[in-house]
Coordinates of C-alpha atoms in Angstrom, one line a residue:
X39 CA 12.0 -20.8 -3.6
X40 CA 14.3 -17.8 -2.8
X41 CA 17.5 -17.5 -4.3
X42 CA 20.7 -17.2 -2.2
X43 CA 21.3 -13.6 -3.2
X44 CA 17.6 -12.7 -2.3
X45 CA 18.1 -13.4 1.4
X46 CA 19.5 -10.6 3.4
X47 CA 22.9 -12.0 5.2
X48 CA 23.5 -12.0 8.8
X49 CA 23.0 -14.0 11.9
X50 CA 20.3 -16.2 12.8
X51 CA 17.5 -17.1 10.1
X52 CA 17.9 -15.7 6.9
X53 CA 15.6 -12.7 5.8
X54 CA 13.6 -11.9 2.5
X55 CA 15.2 -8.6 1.4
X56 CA 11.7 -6.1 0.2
X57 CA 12.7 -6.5 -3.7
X58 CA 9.3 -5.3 -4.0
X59 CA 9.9 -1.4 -3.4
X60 CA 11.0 0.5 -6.6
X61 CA 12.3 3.2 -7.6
X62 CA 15.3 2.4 -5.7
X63 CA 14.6 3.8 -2.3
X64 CA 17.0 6.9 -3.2
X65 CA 14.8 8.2 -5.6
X66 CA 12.1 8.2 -3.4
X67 CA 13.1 9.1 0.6
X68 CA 14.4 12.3 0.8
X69 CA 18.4 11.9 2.6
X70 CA 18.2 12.5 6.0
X71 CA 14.7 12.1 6.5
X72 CA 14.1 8.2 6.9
X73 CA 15.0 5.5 8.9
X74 CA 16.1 1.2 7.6
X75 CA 15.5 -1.2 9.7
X76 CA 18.7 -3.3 10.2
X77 CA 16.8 -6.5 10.2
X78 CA 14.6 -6.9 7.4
X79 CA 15.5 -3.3 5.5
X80 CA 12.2 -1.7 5.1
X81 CA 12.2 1.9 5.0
X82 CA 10.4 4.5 7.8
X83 CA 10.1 7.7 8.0
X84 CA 10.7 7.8 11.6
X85 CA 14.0 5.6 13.3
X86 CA 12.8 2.6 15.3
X87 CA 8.8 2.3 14.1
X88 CA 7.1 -0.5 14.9
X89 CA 6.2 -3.2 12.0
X90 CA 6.4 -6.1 10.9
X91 CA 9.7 -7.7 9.4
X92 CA 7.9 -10.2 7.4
X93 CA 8.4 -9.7 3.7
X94 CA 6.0 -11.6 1.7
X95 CA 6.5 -11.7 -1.6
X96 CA 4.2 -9.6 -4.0
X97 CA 2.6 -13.0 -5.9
X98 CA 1.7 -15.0 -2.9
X99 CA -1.2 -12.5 -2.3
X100 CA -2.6 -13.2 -6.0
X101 CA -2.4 -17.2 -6.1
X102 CA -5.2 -18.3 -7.9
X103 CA -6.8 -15.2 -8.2
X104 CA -6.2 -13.6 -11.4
X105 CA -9.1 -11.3 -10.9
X106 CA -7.8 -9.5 -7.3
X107 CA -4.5 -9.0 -9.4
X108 CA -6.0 -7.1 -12.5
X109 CA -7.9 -4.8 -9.8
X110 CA -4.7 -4.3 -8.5
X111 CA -2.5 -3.2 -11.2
X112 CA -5.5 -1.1 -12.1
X113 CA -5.5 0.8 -8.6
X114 CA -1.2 0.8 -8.5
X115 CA -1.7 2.5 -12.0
X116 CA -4.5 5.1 -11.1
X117 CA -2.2 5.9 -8.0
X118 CA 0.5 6.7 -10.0
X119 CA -1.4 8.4 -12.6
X120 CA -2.4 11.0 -9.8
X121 CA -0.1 11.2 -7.6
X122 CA 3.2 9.8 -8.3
X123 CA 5.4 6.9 -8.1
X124 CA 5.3 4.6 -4.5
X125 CA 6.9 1.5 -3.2
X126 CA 5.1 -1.4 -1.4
X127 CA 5.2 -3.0 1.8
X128 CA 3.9 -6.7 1.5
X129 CA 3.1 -8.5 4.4
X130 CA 1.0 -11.2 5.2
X131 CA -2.3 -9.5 5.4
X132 CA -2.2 -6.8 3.4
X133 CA -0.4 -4.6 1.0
X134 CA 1.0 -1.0 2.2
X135 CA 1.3 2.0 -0.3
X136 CA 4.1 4.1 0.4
X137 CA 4.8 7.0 -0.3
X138 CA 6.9 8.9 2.7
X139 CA 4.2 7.2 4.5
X140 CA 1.7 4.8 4.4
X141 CA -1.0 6.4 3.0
X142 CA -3.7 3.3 1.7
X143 CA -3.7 -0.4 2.3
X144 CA -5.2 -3.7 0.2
X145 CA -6.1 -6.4 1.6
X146 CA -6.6 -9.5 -1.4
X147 CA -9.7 -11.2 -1.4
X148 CA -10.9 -13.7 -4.1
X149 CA -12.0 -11.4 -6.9
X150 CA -12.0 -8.3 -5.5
X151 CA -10.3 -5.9 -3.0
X152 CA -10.9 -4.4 -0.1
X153 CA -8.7 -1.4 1.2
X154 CA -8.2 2.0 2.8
X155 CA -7.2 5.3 2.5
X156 CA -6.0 8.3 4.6
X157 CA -7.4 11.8 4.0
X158 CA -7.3 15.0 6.4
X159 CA -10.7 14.9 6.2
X160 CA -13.8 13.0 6.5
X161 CA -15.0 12.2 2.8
X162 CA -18.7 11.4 2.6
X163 CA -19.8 9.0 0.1
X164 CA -22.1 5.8 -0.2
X165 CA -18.9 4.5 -1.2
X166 CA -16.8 4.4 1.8
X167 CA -18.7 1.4 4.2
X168 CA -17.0 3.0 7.1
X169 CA -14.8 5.8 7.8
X170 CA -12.8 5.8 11.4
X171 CA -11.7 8.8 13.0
X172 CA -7.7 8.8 13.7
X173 CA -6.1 11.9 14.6
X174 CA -5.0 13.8 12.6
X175 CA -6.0 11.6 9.4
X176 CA -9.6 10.0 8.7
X177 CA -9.3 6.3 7.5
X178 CA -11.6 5.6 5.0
X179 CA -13.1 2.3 4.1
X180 CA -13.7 1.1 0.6
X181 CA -14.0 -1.9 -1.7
X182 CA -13.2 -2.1 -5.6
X183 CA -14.8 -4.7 -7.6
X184 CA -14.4 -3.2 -11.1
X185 CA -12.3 -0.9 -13.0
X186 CA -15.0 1.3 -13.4
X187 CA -14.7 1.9 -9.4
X188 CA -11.8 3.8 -9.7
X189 CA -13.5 6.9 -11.5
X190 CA -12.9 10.5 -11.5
X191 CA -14.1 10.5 -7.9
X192 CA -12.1 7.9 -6.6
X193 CA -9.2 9.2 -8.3
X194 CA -9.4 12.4 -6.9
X195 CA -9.7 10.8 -2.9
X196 CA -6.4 8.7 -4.3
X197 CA -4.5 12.5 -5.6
X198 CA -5.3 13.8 -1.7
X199 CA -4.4 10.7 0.1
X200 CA -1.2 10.6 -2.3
X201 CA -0.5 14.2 -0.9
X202 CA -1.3 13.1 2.6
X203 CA 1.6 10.4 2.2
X204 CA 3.9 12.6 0.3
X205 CA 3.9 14.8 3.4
X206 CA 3.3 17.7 1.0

């Protein structure tokens, strides 16, 4: 259950506020240069950008399993490691890293994850089960099923896609 002061206030049905995204949103959006959507509060980088204003919270993509959620934590910390801090945007099917934009996805399975990241280029590797072609980014395909999958080389794809969603 959500506690009163967790639902953003307004008319019509009340709203999950994103008290997933940290650092506070100041420390990571540079002023001027992003865009809140009045009715759930996610943050863009361009004003009016289509998404979803379903917040789902963090845990109700790791419900029974424990083993998704280690992965996780492991792939949120070798993100950060590399690159830098980012916030989250949960929704139902997947989980969006940020970091001005959306630079890799996870969607949860049962003991393992499957997700995506953006690179400027097209990344050949065994490791990547399919790689899509999406001006002016490459989306590239990829599962992790142990810790040991996010290696040196992995890290380094996650240090480029980080700069791809830093803008930089």
């Amino acid at each position: 259950m959500v506690s009163k002061d967790e639902r953003e206030p307004g008319p019509g049905p009340s709203r999950r506020r994103n008290v997933i995204s940290t650092p506070p949103a100041h420390e990571w959006v540079p002023s001027g240069e992003s865009w809140r959507c009045p009715a759930c509060g996610k943050i863009f980088p361009r004003a009016g950008q289509g998404h979803s204003c379903r917040v789902v919270p963090l845990d109700e993509h790791f419900r029974d399993r424990p083993r998704a959620r280690e992965l996780f934590e492991a792939f949120r910390a070798a993100v950060e490691e590399e690159g830098g801090p980012v916030r989250l945007s949960v929704a139902k099917t997947r989980i969006g890293i940020i970091a001005r934009i959306t630079f890799a996805a996870l969607m949860v399975r049962k003991d393992y994850l499957r997700g995506h990241i953006l690179l400027r280029r097209r990344a050949d590797s065994r490791r990547f089960h399919r790689v899509d072609e999406g001006p002016p980014y490459w989306v590239h395909h990829f599962e992790i099923r142990h810790e040991a999958d996010l290696d040196r080389e992995f890290r380094a794809w996650l240090l480029e896609s980080y700069v791809v969603g830093a803008g930089e």
